[in-house]
Short mmCIF file of C-alpha atoms in Angstrom, two decimals:
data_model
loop_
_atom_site.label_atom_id
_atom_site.label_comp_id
_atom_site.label_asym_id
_atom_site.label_seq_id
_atom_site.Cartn_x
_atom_site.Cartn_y
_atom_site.Cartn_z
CA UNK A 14 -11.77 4.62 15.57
CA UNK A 15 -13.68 2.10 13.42
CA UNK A 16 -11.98 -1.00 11.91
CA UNK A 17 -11.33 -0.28 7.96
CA UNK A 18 -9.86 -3.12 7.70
CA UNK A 19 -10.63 -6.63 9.51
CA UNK A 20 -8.59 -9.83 8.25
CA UNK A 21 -9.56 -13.38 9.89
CA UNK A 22 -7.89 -16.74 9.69
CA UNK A 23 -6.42 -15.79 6.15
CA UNK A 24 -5.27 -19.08 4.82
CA UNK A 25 -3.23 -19.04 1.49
CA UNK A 26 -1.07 -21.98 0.05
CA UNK A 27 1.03 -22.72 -3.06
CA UNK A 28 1.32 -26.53 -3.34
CA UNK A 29 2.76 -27.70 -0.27
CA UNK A 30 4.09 -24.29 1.01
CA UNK A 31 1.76 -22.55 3.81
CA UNK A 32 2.03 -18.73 2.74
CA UNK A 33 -0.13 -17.80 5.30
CA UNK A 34 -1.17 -19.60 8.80
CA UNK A 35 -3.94 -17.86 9.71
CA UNK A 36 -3.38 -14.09 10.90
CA UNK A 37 -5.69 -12.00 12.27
CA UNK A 38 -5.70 -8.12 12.47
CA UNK A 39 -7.17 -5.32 11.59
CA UNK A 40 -6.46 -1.58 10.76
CA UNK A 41 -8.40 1.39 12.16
CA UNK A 42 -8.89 4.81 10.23
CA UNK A 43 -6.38 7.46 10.59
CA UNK A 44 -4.36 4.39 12.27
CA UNK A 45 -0.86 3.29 10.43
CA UNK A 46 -0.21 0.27 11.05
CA UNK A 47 3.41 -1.51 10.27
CA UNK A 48 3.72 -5.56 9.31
CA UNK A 49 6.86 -6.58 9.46
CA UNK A 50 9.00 -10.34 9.34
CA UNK A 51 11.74 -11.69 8.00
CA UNK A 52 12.22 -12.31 4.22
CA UNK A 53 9.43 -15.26 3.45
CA UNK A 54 6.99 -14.37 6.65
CA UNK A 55 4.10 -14.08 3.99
CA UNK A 56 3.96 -10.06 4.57
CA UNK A 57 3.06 -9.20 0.60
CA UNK A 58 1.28 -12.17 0.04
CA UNK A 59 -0.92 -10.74 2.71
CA UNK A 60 -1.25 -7.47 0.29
CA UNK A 61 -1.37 -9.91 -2.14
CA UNK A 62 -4.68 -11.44 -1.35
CA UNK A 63 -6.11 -7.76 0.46
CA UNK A 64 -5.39 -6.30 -3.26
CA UNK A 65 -7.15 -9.20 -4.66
CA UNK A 66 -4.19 -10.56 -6.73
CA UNK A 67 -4.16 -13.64 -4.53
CA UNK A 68 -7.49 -15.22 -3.52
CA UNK A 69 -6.67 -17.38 -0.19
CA UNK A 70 -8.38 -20.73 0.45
CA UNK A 71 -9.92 -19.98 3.75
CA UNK A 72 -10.47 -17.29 5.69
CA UNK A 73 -12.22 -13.43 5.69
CA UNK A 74 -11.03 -10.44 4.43
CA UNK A 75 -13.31 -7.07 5.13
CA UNK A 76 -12.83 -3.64 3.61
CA UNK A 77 -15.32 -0.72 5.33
CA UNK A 78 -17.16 -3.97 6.10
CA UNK A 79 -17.54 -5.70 2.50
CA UNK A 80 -15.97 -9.65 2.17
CA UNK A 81 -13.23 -8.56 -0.61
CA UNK A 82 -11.73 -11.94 -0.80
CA UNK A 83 -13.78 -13.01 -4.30
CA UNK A 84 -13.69 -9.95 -5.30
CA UNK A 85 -12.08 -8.99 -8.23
CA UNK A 86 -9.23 -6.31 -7.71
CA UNK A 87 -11.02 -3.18 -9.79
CA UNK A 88 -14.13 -3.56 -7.24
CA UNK A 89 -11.92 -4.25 -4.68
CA UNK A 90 -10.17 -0.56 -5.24
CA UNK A 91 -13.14 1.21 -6.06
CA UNK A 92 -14.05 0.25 -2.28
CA UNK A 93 -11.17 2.40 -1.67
CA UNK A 94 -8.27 0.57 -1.22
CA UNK A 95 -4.38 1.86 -2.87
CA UNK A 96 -1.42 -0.01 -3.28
CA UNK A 97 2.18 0.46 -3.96
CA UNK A 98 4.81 -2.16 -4.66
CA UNK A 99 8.58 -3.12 -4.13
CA UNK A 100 8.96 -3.01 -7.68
CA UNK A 101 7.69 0.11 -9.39
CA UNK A 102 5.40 -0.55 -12.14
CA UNK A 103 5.33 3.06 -13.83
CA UNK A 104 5.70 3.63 -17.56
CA UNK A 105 9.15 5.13 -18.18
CA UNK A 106 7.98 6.52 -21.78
CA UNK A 107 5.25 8.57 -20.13
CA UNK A 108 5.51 11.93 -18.10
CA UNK A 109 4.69 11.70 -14.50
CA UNK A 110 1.50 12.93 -14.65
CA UNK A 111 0.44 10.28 -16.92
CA UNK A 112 1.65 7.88 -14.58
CA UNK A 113 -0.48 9.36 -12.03
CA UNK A 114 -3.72 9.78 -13.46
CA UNK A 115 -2.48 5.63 -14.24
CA UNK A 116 -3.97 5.35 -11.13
CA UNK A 117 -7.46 7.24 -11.56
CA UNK A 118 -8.93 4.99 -13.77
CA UNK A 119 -11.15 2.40 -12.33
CA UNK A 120 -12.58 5.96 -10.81
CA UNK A 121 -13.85 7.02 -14.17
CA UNK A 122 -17.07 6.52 -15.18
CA UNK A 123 -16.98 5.89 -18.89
CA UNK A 124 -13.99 3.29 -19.26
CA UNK A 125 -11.61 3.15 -22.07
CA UNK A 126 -13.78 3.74 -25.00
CA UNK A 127 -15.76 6.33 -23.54
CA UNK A 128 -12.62 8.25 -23.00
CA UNK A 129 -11.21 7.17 -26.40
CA UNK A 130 -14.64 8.59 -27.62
CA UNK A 131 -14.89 11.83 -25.63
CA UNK A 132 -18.28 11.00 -24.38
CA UNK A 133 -18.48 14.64 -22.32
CA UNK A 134 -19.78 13.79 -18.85
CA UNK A 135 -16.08 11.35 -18.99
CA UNK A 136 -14.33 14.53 -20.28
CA UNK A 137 -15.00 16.54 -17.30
CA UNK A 138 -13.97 13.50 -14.77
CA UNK A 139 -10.67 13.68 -16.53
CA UNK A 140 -10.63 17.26 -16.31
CA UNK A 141 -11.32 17.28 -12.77
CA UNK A 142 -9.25 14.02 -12.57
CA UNK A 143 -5.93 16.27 -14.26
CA UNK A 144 -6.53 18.98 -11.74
CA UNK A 145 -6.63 16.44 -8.68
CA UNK A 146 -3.31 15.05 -10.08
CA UNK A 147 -1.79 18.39 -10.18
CA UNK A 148 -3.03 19.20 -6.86
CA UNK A 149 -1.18 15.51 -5.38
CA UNK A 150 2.01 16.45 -7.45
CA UNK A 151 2.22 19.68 -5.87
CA UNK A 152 0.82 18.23 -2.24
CA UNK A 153 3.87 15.77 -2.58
CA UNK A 154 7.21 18.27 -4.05
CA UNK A 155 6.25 16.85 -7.62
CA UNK A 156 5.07 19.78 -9.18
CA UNK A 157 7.80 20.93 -11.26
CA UNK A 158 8.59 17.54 -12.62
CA UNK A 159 5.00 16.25 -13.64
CA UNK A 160 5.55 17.47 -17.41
CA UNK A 161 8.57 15.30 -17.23
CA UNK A 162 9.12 12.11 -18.65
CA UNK A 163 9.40 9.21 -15.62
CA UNK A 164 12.88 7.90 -17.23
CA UNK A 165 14.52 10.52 -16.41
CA UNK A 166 14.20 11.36 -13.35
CA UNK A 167 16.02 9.84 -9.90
CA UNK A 168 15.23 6.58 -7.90
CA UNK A 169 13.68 8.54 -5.02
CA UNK A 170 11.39 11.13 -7.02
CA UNK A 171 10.10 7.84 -9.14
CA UNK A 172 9.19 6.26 -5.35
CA UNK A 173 7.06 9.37 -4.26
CA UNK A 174 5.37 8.91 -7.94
CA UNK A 175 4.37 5.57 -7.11
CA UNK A 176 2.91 6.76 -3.81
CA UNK A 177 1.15 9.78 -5.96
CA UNK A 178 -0.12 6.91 -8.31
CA UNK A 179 -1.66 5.02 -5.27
CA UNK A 180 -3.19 8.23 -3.56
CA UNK A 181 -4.89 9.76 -6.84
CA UNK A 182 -8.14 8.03 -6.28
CA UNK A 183 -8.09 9.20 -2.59
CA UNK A 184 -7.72 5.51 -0.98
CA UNK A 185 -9.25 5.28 2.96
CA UNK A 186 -7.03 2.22 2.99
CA UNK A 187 -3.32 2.42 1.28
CA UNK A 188 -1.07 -0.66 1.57
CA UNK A 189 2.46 0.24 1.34
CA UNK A 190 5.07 -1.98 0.29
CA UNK A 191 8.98 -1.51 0.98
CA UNK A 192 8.59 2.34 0.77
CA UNK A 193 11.69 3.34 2.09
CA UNK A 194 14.31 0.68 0.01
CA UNK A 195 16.39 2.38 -2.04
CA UNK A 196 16.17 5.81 -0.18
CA UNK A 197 18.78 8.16 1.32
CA UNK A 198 17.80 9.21 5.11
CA UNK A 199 16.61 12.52 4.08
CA UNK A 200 13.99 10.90 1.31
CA UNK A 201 12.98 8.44 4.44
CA UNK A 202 12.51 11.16 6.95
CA UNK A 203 10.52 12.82 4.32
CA UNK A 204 8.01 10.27 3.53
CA UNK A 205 7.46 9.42 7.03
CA UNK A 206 6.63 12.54 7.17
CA UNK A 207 4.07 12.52 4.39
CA UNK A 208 2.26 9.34 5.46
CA UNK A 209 1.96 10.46 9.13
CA UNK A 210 0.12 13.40 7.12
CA UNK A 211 -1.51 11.09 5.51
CA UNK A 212 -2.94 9.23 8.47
CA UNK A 213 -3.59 12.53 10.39
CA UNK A 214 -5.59 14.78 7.73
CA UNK A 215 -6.94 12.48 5.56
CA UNK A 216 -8.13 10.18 7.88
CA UNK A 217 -6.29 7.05 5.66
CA UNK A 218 -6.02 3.89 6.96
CA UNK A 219 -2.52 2.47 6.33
CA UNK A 220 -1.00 -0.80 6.20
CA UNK A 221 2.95 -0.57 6.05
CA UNK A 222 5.19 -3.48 5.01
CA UNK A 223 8.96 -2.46 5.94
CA UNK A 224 12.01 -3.55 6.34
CA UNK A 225 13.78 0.05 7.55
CA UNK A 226 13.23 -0.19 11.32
CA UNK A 227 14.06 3.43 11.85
CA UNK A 228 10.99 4.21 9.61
CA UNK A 229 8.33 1.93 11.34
CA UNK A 230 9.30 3.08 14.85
CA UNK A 231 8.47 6.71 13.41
CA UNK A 232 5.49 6.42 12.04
CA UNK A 233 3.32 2.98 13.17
CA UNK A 234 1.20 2.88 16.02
CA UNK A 235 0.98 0.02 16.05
CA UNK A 236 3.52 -3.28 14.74
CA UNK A 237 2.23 -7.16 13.65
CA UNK A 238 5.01 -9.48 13.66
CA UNK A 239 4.51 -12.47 10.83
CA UNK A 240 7.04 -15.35 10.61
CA UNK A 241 6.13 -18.39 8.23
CA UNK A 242 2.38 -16.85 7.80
CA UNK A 243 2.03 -16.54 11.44
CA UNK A 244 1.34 -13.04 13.74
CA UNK A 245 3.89 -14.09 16.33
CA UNK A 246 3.55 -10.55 18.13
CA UNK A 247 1.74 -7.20 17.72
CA UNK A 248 1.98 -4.22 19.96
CA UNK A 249 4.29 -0.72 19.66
CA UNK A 250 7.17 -0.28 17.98
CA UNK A 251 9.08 -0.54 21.25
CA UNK A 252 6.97 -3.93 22.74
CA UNK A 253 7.87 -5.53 19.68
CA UNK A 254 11.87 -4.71 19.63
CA UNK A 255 11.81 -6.46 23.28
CA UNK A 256 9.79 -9.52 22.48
CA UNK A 257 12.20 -12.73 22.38
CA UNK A 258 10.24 -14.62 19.55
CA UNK A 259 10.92 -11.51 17.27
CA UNK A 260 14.26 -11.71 18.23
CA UNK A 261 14.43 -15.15 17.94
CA UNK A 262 13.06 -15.04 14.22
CA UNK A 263 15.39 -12.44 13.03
CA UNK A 264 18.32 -13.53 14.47
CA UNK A 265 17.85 -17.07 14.71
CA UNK A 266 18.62 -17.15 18.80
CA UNK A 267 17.21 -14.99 21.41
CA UNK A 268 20.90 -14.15 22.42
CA UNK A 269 22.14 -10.88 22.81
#
């Protein structure tokens, strides 16, 4: 499998506070990766600056080979990279589908006044875009709710539209933040389910920050330990519950 994603020496600080020390790793297609650390570790700042929000000071950050790190975040996900947060950011006035194709637009050709203009080559991208986002609603249980308005509905339907949101421009690298907070066991067994799909038929590369241990040691290959910006261990699921410096940073003593 080829590297999708190769981070270097990412450097990022805020004043006097060192967000991130320096990690180095990288994410392979079809490979699902987890990043985990205690509260603070500097695991969605890393998003952060691999989403473009945050640019860091030193360091390399390569998508399917490109430098994203001065990039600006639309170019950055028209390379094909997808992002969900710990805080949803969908529109409660608007139905779910709206809130989906949300996430289709830096994939349009024509831009907002093309589309507010019905130039007719942008017409039938939405078209086609409406028919992929009935296809993910479906894909993902959502079908019978995407005429319905996103206030409405339940805490764990609203986190699988988020994850529809991210996957509507068909991402080959999807960052996933806190998926499973908030869920009942069944909703986490289900979308470890769907991003091991993911990752198996669609070839996506994906970069999971999580806190629910039962979840990561389903579905990651592979685990990166950060602790105050720093990859203090990497390895499987099961390496990484044994090593003492894990311990050691979420417990605060490598006793028992």
């Amino acid at each position: 499998m080829a590297d999708l994603l190769e981070i270097s020496d990412v450097r990022l600080s805020f004043g006097g506070l060192q967000a991130l020390d320096g990690p180095n790793l990288a994410v392979a297609d079809g490979e699902v990766v987890g990043l985990i650390g205690p509260n603070g570790a500097g695991k969605t700042s890393l998003f952060n600056c691999v989403s473009g929000l945050y640019r860091p000071q030193q360091g390399s950050i390569r998508v399917a080979g490109s430098e994203v790190t001065r990039l600006p975040r639309h170019r950055i996900a028209a390379l094909g990279v997808g992002r969900t947060f710990q805080n949803l950011g969908l529109l409660p006035s608007q139905t779910v589908l709206e809130n989906v194709l949300a996430g289709a637009y830096h994939a349009t050709r024509g831009g907002y006044w093309a589309s507010a203009l019905a130039v007719p080559a942008v017409a039938r991208t939405e078209t086609a875009m409406r028919g992929r986002a009935l296809t993910l609603l479906a894909d993902l249980g959502l079908g019978e709710v995407a005429g319905r308005v996103v206030g409405t509905l339940p805490f764990g339907t609203l986190k699988r539209i988020e994850l529809a949101r991210a996957l509507i421009a068909e991402p080959r690298l999807l960052l996933v933040d806190e998926p499973a907070n908030g869920l009942i066991h069944g909703e986490v067994l289900e979308l470890g389910a769907t991003l091991r799909r993911l990752a198996a038929e669609r070839g996506t590369a994906i970069l999971l920050v999580e806190h629910h241990m039962g979840l990561v040691r389903s579905v990651c290959d592979r685990v990166v330990v950060l602790n105050f910006g720093r990859i203090i261990a990497t390895g499987t699921p099961a390496e990484v519950a044994r090593d003492p410096q894990v311990v050691v940073a979420y417990l605060g003593s490598a006793a028992a």
